[in-house]
Amino acid sequence: MTPAPGRDELRAHLVRTMIAGDVATPRQNNLLHYRRMAAGNPYYQFGLELKPSWTERTVLEMMVERCGVSPDPRHLYGDDTIDPDITLDMLEAMGDRIGLAARRRENVVIATGHPATLTPLYQAVARALTEAGCRVLTPATGWTYEIETGYGGLDLRRLVYAEHGVAMLEGDDYRTHHTHDPHPMEAMLRELSPSASGESVEAKPDIWPDLAIADHGWAGAAGQAGIDTVGFADCNDPALFAGAAEGKIDVVVPLDDGVSPRHYAPLTAYILDRAGLAPAG
């Protein structure tokens, strides 16, 4: 098991592996996504019902504050930045909330739209929470829906769970797939409560998540439903940061979510250590 690093050691690791600091996410891609989120494009809102007052300028200002991207509006091309100290602060906040879940033995849902890179991190957290007495919920197993391929065709996506209860999407090719969609989390919540339709519910059902640990639309849909939500987001995914600014998402950790899975091992150890959880063997 990877030992938990100190804050300075982890900061150096984040910068060295380009998880934070100077990252490989193109600035032009960031600005395009900020513009589309502000315009209300559902694909870039991750299932959140965000206020219509967002503009490209206010999204950029918010992302400077909450993610650490370059504040220069004239910086239009090239790579962008993520402030590693914000990443560390939010990792600690995430660890604190996960630790609270463990002490309370809460019901938890865990899901990722980045199965190729973040699955081991989520699995380690799910495993540790299960050993602490939490219940990791796995509703709507096998639920399917169709997505447009961009070539006029349709592909099927199926909700599956990796070991220890990490939700993700699988295609007919039996491979896991990247997604921004909120629909799978909404399906999970509908199965737990027929009255849950993406909005806060007045009375919780007997089995309902106390905490969601997720990213992309999985996190957005959970936050929109009023569930305490902590998650990860890249600097080209402003919606979760906007959700945090509006009070719908509790913690958003800014990071490059597309690096080699092994580089997230020190972050995983840091979160579990902060939560007071030993890595499950």
mmCIF file of C-alpha atoms in Angstrom:
data_model
loop_
_atom_site.group_PDB
_atom_site.id
_atom_site.type_symbol
_atom_site.label_atom_id
_atom_site.label_comp_id
_atom_site.label_asym_id
_atom_site.label_seq_id
_atom_site.Cartn_x
_atom_site.Cartn_y
_atom_site.Cartn_z
ATOM 1 C CA MET A 1 0.000 0.000 0.000
ATOM 2 C CA THR A 2 1.208 3.520 -0.758
ATOM 3 C CA PRO A 3 1.992 5.334 2.510
ATOM 4 C CA ALA A 4 0.242 8.639 3.081
ATOM 5 C CA PRO A 5 2.515 11.516 2.007
ATOM 6 C CA GLY A 6 2.857 14.776 3.872
ATOM 7 C CA ARG A 7 1.298 17.887 2.371
ATOM 8 C CA ASP A 8 4.576 19.218 0.935
ATOM 9 C CA GLU A 9 5.459 15.811 -0.477
ATOM 10 C CA LEU A 10 2.056 15.465 -2.115
ATOM 11 C CA ARG A 11 2.243 18.986 -3.502
ATOM 12 C CA ALA A 12 5.527 18.128 -5.199
ATOM 13 C CA HIS A 13 3.978 14.940 -6.582
ATOM 14 C CA LEU A 14 0.966 16.830 -7.974
ATOM 15 C CA VAL A 15 3.210 19.261 -9.813
ATOM 16 C CA ARG A 16 5.649 16.601 -11.022
ATOM 17 C CA THR A 17 2.902 14.405 -12.496
ATOM 18 C CA MET A 18 0.956 17.410 -13.837
ATOM 19 C CA ILE A 19 -2.143 16.500 -11.835
ATOM 20 C CA ALA A 20 -1.983 20.132 -10.705
ATOM 21 C CA GLY A 21 0.283 23.084 -11.401
ATOM 22 C CA ASP A 22 0.959 23.362 -15.127
ATOM 23 C CA VAL A 23 -1.501 20.884 -16.627
ATOM 24 C CA ALA A 24 -1.972 19.566 -20.146
ATOM 25 C CA THR A 25 -5.580 20.734 -20.512
ATOM 26 C CA PRO A 26 -5.730 23.241 -23.387
ATOM 27 C CA ARG A 27 -6.786 26.762 -22.459
ATOM 28 C CA GLN A 28 -8.934 27.051 -25.578
ATOM 29 C CA ASN A 29 -10.854 23.934 -24.502
ATOM 30 C CA ASN A 30 -11.389 25.405 -21.044
ATOM 31 C CA LEU A 31 -12.767 28.669 -22.422
ATOM 32 C CA LEU A 32 -15.058 26.834 -24.846
ATOM 33 C CA HIS A 33 -16.532 24.794 -22.008
ATOM 34 C CA TYR A 34 -16.967 27.887 -19.821
ATOM 35 C CA ARG A 35 -18.848 29.582 -22.639
ATOM 36 C CA ARG A 36 -21.085 26.566 -23.239
ATOM 37 C CA MET A 37 -21.861 26.109 -19.546
ATOM 38 C CA ALA A 38 -22.767 29.785 -19.233
ATOM 39 C CA ALA A 39 -25.033 29.425 -22.292
ATOM 40 C CA GLY A 40 -26.968 26.683 -20.503
ATOM 41 C CA ASN A 41 -25.848 23.768 -22.688
ATOM 42 C CA PRO A 42 -27.051 20.698 -20.712
ATOM 43 C CA TYR A 43 -24.009 18.596 -21.646
ATOM 44 C CA TYR A 44 -21.788 21.070 -19.809
ATOM 45 C CA GLN A 45 -24.053 21.503 -16.768
ATOM 46 C CA PHE A 46 -23.687 17.905 -15.507
ATOM 47 C CA GLY A 47 -27.305 17.589 -14.350
ATOM 48 C CA LEU A 48 -27.181 20.736 -12.228
ATOM 49 C CA GLU A 49 -29.850 23.390 -12.549
ATOM 50 C CA LEU A 50 -27.485 26.345 -12.427
ATOM 51 C CA LYS A 51 -28.501 29.972 -12.181
ATOM 52 C CA PRO A 52 -28.961 31.694 -15.554
ATOM 53 C CA SER A 53 -26.816 34.635 -14.456
ATOM 54 C CA TRP A 54 -23.505 32.921 -15.290
ATOM 55 C CA THR A 55 -21.480 34.558 -18.078
ATOM 56 C CA GLU A 56 -18.221 33.483 -19.656
ATOM 57 C CA ARG A 57 -16.483 36.208 -17.647
ATOM 58 C CA THR A 58 -18.004 35.201 -14.282
ATOM 59 C CA VAL A 59 -17.302 31.522 -14.966
ATOM 60 C CA LEU A 60 -13.648 32.366 -15.608
ATOM 61 C CA GLU A 61 -13.487 34.440 -12.408
ATOM 62 C CA MET A 62 -15.041 31.582 -10.451
ATOM 63 C CA MET A 63 -12.596 29.077 -11.952
ATOM 64 C CA VAL A 64 -9.651 31.297 -11.018
ATOM 65 C CA GLU A 65 -10.884 31.285 -7.416
ATOM 66 C CA ARG A 66 -11.927 27.640 -7.094
ATOM 67 C CA CYS A 67 -9.543 25.885 -9.475
ATOM 68 C CA GLY A 68 -6.589 28.185 -10.049
ATOM 69 C CA VAL A 69 -6.718 28.602 -13.815
ATOM 70 C CA SER A 70 -4.921 31.554 -15.377
ATOM 71 C CA PRO A 71 -6.768 34.804 -14.579
ATOM 72 C CA ASP A 72 -5.601 36.509 -17.775
ATOM 73 C CA PRO A 73 -8.598 36.842 -20.148
ATOM 74 C CA ARG A 74 -6.103 37.392 -22.979
ATOM 75 C CA HIS A 75 -4.651 33.909 -22.444
ATOM 76 C CA LEU A 76 -6.592 32.149 -25.196
ATOM 77 C CA TYR A 77 -4.309 29.305 -26.322
ATOM 78 C CA GLY A 78 -1.799 26.915 -24.830
ATOM 79 C CA ASP A 79 -1.953 24.991 -21.580
ATOM 80 C CA ASP A 80 -3.663 26.114 -18.389
ATOM 81 C CA THR A 81 -3.034 25.763 -14.667
ATOM 82 C CA ILE A 82 -4.566 24.237 -11.541
ATOM 83 C CA ASP A 83 -3.455 25.628 -8.189
ATOM 84 C CA PRO A 84 -1.951 22.669 -6.266
ATOM 85 C CA ASP A 85 -2.687 24.342 -2.937
ATOM 86 C CA ILE A 86 -6.391 24.478 -3.782
ATOM 87 C CA THR A 87 -6.177 20.815 -4.753
ATOM 88 C CA LEU A 88 -4.619 20.004 -1.386
ATOM 89 C CA ASP A 89 -7.149 22.069 0.556
ATOM 90 C CA MET A 90 -10.022 20.322 -1.190
ATOM 91 C CA LEU A 91 -8.472 16.862 -0.766
ATOM 92 C CA GLU A 92 -8.378 17.578 2.955
ATOM 93 C CA ALA A 93 -11.998 18.764 2.947
ATOM 94 C CA MET A 94 -12.988 15.628 1.037
ATOM 95 C CA GLY A 95 -11.118 13.445 3.516
ATOM 96 C CA ASP A 96 -12.873 15.178 6.407
ATOM 97 C CA ARG A 97 -16.322 14.484 4.920
ATOM 98 C CA ILE A 98 -15.445 10.871 4.114
ATOM 99 C CA GLY A 99 -14.180 10.449 7.664
ATOM 100 C CA LEU A 100 -17.491 11.770 8.985
ATOM 101 C CA ALA A 101 -19.338 9.273 6.794
ATOM 102 C CA ALA A 102 -17.224 6.465 8.232
ATOM 103 C CA ARG A 103 -17.894 7.511 11.833
ATOM 104 C CA ARG A 104 -21.618 7.786 11.143
ATOM 105 C CA ARG A 105 -21.680 4.558 9.084
ATOM 106 C CA GLU A 106 -23.547 6.368 6.334
ATOM 107 C CA ASN A 107 -25.071 5.117 3.110
ATOM 108 C CA VAL A 108 -22.786 6.100 0.236
ATOM 109 C CA VAL A 109 -22.905 6.058 -3.572
ATOM 110 C CA ILE A 110 -19.646 6.117 -5.504
ATOM 111 C CA ALA A 111 -19.432 6.650 -9.273
ATOM 112 C CA THR A 112 -17.075 7.783 -11.995
ATOM 113 C CA GLY A 113 -17.261 9.091 -15.530
ATOM 114 C CA HIS A 114 -13.505 8.481 -15.798
ATOM 115 C CA PRO A 115 -13.243 4.700 -15.304
ATOM 116 C CA ALA A 116 -9.951 4.422 -17.191
ATOM 117 C CA THR A 117 -8.081 6.636 -14.741
ATOM 118 C CA LEU A 118 -9.927 7.149 -11.443
ATOM 119 C CA THR A 119 -11.403 3.716 -10.710
ATOM 120 C CA PRO A 120 -8.613 2.527 -8.356
ATOM 121 C CA LEU A 121 -8.981 5.686 -6.260
ATOM 122 C CA TYR A 122 -12.726 5.214 -5.890
ATOM 123 C CA GLN A 123 -12.352 1.493 -5.206
ATOM 124 C CA ALA A 124 -9.905 2.130 -2.372
ATOM 125 C CA VAL A 125 -12.285 4.618 -0.765
ATOM 126 C CA ALA A 126 -15.264 2.280 -1.222
ATOM 127 C CA ARG A 127 -13.333 -0.610 0.292
ATOM 128 C CA ALA A 128 -12.254 1.440 3.310
ATOM 129 C CA LEU A 129 -15.762 2.790 3.910
ATOM 130 C CA THR A 130 -17.249 -0.708 3.708
ATOM 131 C CA GLU A 131 -14.772 -1.969 6.276
ATOM 132 C CA ALA A 132 -15.708 0.981 8.497
ATOM 133 C CA GLY A 133 -19.330 -0.145 8.467
ATOM 134 C CA CYS A 134 -20.764 2.062 5.725
ATOM 135 C CA ARG A 135 -23.183 0.716 3.151
ATOM 136 C CA VAL A 136 -22.104 1.359 -0.436
ATOM 137 C CA LEU A 137 -25.329 1.344 -2.424
ATOM 138 C CA THR A 138 -25.559 -0.279 -5.870
ATOM 139 C CA PRO A 139 -29.024 0.501 -7.279
ATOM 140 C CA ALA A 140 -30.166 0.233 -10.903
ATOM 141 C CA THR A 141 -27.601 -2.400 -11.878
ATOM 142 C CA GLY A 142 -27.970 -3.146 -15.578
ATOM 143 C CA TRP A 143 -30.031 -0.029 -16.370
ATOM 144 C CA THR A 144 -29.458 1.027 -19.969
ATOM 145 C CA TYR A 145 -29.924 4.025 -22.212
ATOM 146 C CA GLU A 146 -28.804 5.117 -25.658
ATOM 147 C CA ILE A 147 -26.336 7.850 -26.554
ATOM 148 C CA GLU A 148 -25.729 9.539 -29.877
ATOM 149 C CA THR A 149 -22.382 8.620 -31.381
ATOM 150 C CA GLY A 150 -21.923 11.819 -33.356
ATOM 151 C CA TYR A 151 -22.127 9.908 -36.621
ATOM 152 C CA GLY A 152 -25.899 9.666 -36.718
ATOM 153 C CA GLY A 153 -25.900 6.353 -34.869
ATOM 154 C CA LEU A 154 -26.724 5.219 -31.364
ATOM 155 C CA ASP A 155 -24.707 3.262 -28.819
ATOM 156 C CA LEU A 156 -26.041 1.506 -25.758
ATOM 157 C CA ARG A 157 -24.670 2.291 -22.310
ATOM 158 C CA ARG A 158 -25.211 0.021 -19.313
ATOM 159 C CA LEU A 159 -24.833 0.898 -15.641
ATOM 160 C CA VAL A 160 -22.406 -1.549 -14.035
ATOM 161 C CA TYR A 161 -20.494 -1.697 -10.780
ATOM 162 C CA ALA A 162 -16.814 -2.403 -10.371
ATOM 163 C CA GLU A 163 -15.644 -4.302 -7.319
ATOM 164 C CA HIS A 164 -16.573 -2.647 -4.004
ATOM 165 C CA GLY A 165 -19.493 -0.748 -5.539
ATOM 166 C CA VAL A 166 -18.107 1.866 -7.941
ATOM 167 C CA ALA A 167 -20.697 2.773 -10.584
ATOM 168 C CA MET A 168 -19.646 3.348 -14.187
ATOM 169 C CA LEU A 169 -20.894 2.800 -17.732
ATOM 170 C CA GLU A 170 -20.199 -0.148 -19.990
ATOM 171 C CA GLY A 171 -20.923 -0.418 -23.714
ATOM 172 C CA ASP A 172 -21.959 -3.325 -25.885
ATOM 173 C CA ASP A 173 -18.244 -3.790 -26.476
ATOM 174 C CA TYR A 174 -17.996 -4.712 -22.755
ATOM 175 C CA ARG A 175 -15.580 -1.860 -22.219
ATOM 176 C CA THR A 176 -16.105 0.915 -19.705
ATOM 177 C CA HIS A 177 -16.726 4.370 -21.132
ATOM 178 C CA HIS A 178 -16.146 7.995 -20.253
ATOM 179 C CA THR A 179 -19.313 10.028 -19.650
ATOM 180 C CA HIS A 180 -20.507 13.483 -18.608
ATOM 181 C CA ASP A 181 -24.132 12.339 -18.395
ATOM 182 C CA PRO A 182 -26.245 12.771 -15.235
ATOM 183 C CA HIS A 183 -28.798 10.186 -16.408
ATOM 184 C CA PRO A 184 -27.209 7.105 -14.765
ATOM 185 C CA MET A 185 -27.127 8.726 -11.316
ATOM 186 C CA GLU A 186 -30.685 9.926 -11.816
ATOM 187 C CA ALA A 187 -31.656 6.306 -12.584
ATOM 188 C CA MET A 188 -29.915 5.129 -9.418
ATOM 189 C CA LEU A 189 -31.836 7.651 -7.339
ATOM 190 C CA ARG A 190 -35.154 6.821 -9.008
ATOM 191 C CA GLU A 191 -34.715 3.193 -8.050
ATOM 192 C CA LEU A 192 -34.033 4.156 -4.452
ATOM 193 C CA SER A 193 -37.002 6.523 -4.375
ATOM 194 C CA PRO A 194 -39.676 6.708 -7.099
ATOM 195 C CA SER A 195 -40.372 10.302 -6.010
ATOM 196 C CA ALA A 196 -36.781 11.381 -6.699
ATOM 197 C CA SER A 197 -36.623 13.087 -10.093
ATOM 198 C CA GLY A 198 -33.409 15.070 -9.940
ATOM 199 C CA GLU A 199 -34.657 17.539 -7.345
ATOM 200 C CA SER A 200 -34.430 17.640 -3.578
ATOM 201 C CA VAL A 201 -36.910 15.301 -1.936
ATOM 202 C CA GLU A 202 -38.912 16.408 1.078
ATOM 203 C CA ALA A 203 -38.936 13.029 2.812
ATOM 204 C CA LYS A 204 -36.034 10.641 2.366
ATOM 205 C CA PRO A 205 -36.864 6.986 1.698
ATOM 206 C CA ASP A 206 -35.649 4.281 4.033
ATOM 207 C CA ILE A 207 -32.548 3.710 1.898
ATOM 208 C CA TRP A 208 -31.067 6.928 0.567
ATOM 209 C CA PRO A 209 -27.477 8.107 0.105
ATOM 210 C CA ASP A 210 -26.081 10.313 2.827
ATOM 211 C CA LEU A 211 -23.027 10.992 0.689
ATOM 212 C CA ALA A 212 -22.043 10.784 -2.970
ATOM 213 C CA ILE A 213 -18.391 10.519 -4.000
ATOM 214 C CA ALA A 214 -18.238 11.063 -7.734
ATOM 215 C CA ASP A 215 -17.360 13.218 -10.734
ATOM 216 C CA HIS A 216 -18.987 14.616 -13.885
ATOM 217 C CA GLY A 217 -22.756 14.161 -14.197
ATOM 218 C CA TRP A 218 -22.802 11.492 -11.500
ATOM 219 C CA ALA A 219 -21.803 14.157 -8.982
ATOM 220 C CA GLY A 220 -23.973 16.872 -10.514
ATOM 221 C CA ALA A 221 -27.143 14.758 -10.378
ATOM 222 C CA ALA A 222 -26.454 13.742 -6.775
ATOM 223 C CA GLY A 223 -25.875 17.334 -5.713
ATOM 224 C CA GLN A 224 -29.002 18.478 -7.549
ATOM 225 C CA ALA A 225 -30.981 15.836 -5.615
ATOM 226 C CA GLY A 226 -29.831 17.373 -2.335
ATOM 227 C CA ILE A 227 -27.299 14.683 -1.420
ATOM 228 C CA ASP A 228 -24.034 15.734 0.239
ATOM 229 C CA THR A 229 -21.596 15.423 -2.641
ATOM 230 C CA VAL A 230 -17.819 15.481 -2.854
ATOM 231 C CA GLY A 231 -15.992 14.969 -6.110
ATOM 232 C CA PHE A 232 -13.249 15.659 -8.594
ATOM 233 C CA ALA A 233 -13.243 17.974 -11.603
ATOM 234 C CA ASP A 234 -10.758 19.050 -14.251
ATOM 235 C CA CYS A 235 -10.236 22.685 -15.191
ATOM 236 C CA ASN A 236 -12.338 22.213 -18.342
ATOM 237 C CA ASP A 237 -15.346 21.008 -16.288
ATOM 238 C CA PRO A 238 -16.699 24.177 -14.646
ATOM 239 C CA ALA A 239 -20.167 22.900 -13.740
ATOM 240 C CA LEU A 240 -19.242 21.191 -10.468
ATOM 241 C CA PHE A 241 -17.292 24.265 -9.364
ATOM 242 C CA ALA A 242 -20.319 26.404 -10.213
ATOM 243 C CA GLY A 243 -22.468 23.959 -8.256
ATOM 244 C CA ALA A 244 -20.159 24.411 -5.279
ATOM 245 C CA ALA A 245 -20.395 28.187 -5.641
ATOM 246 C CA GLU A 246 -24.193 27.849 -5.566
ATOM 247 C CA GLY A 247 -24.126 25.524 -2.539
ATOM 248 C CA LYS A 248 -25.238 22.354 -4.334
ATOM 249 C CA ILE A 249 -21.897 20.525 -4.238
ATOM 250 C CA ASP A 250 -19.985 20.312 -0.971
ATOM 251 C CA VAL A 251 -16.403 19.734 -2.119
ATOM 252 C CA VAL A 252 -14.801 19.827 -5.567
ATOM 253 C CA VAL A 253 -11.165 18.780 -5.862
ATOM 254 C CA PRO A 254 -9.534 20.374 -8.918
ATOM 255 C CA LEU A 255 -7.165 18.056 -10.747
ATOM 256 C CA ASP A 256 -6.260 16.698 -14.152
ATOM 257 C CA ASP A 257 -8.497 13.631 -14.259
ATOM 258 C CA GLY A 258 -6.758 11.989 -17.209
ATOM 259 C CA VAL A 259 -3.271 11.020 -16.053
ATOM 260 C CA SER A 260 -2.003 7.494 -15.394
ATOM 261 C CA PRO A 261 -4.039 5.751 -12.647
ATOM 262 C CA ARG A 262 -0.908 4.986 -10.635
ATOM 263 C CA HIS A 263 -0.244 8.674 -10.129
ATOM 264 C CA TYR A 264 -3.421 8.999 -8.057
ATOM 265 C CA ALA A 265 -2.216 6.483 -5.444
ATOM 266 C CA PRO A 266 -0.589 9.146 -3.206
ATOM 267 C CA LEU A 267 -3.808 11.220 -3.366
ATOM 268 C CA THR A 268 -5.800 8.163 -2.365
ATOM 269 C CA ALA A 269 -3.542 7.535 0.616
ATOM 270 C CA TYR A 270 -3.771 11.221 1.587
ATOM 271 C CA ILE A 271 -7.589 11.172 1.515
ATOM 272 C CA LEU A 272 -7.831 7.970 3.550
ATOM 273 C CA ASP A 273 -5.307 9.210 6.093
ATOM 274 C CA ARG A 274 -7.197 12.481 6.476
ATOM 275 C CA ALA A 275 -10.420 10.486 6.908
ATOM 276 C CA GLY A 276 -8.842 8.365 9.624
ATOM 277 C CA LEU A 277 -9.258 5.252 7.514
ATOM 278 C CA ALA A 278 -6.587 2.652 6.963
ATOM 279 C CA PRO A 279 -6.302 1.317 3.399
ATOM 280 C CA ALA A 280 -8.151 -1.995 3.301
ATOM 281 C CA GLY A 281 -5.950 -4.941 2.638
#
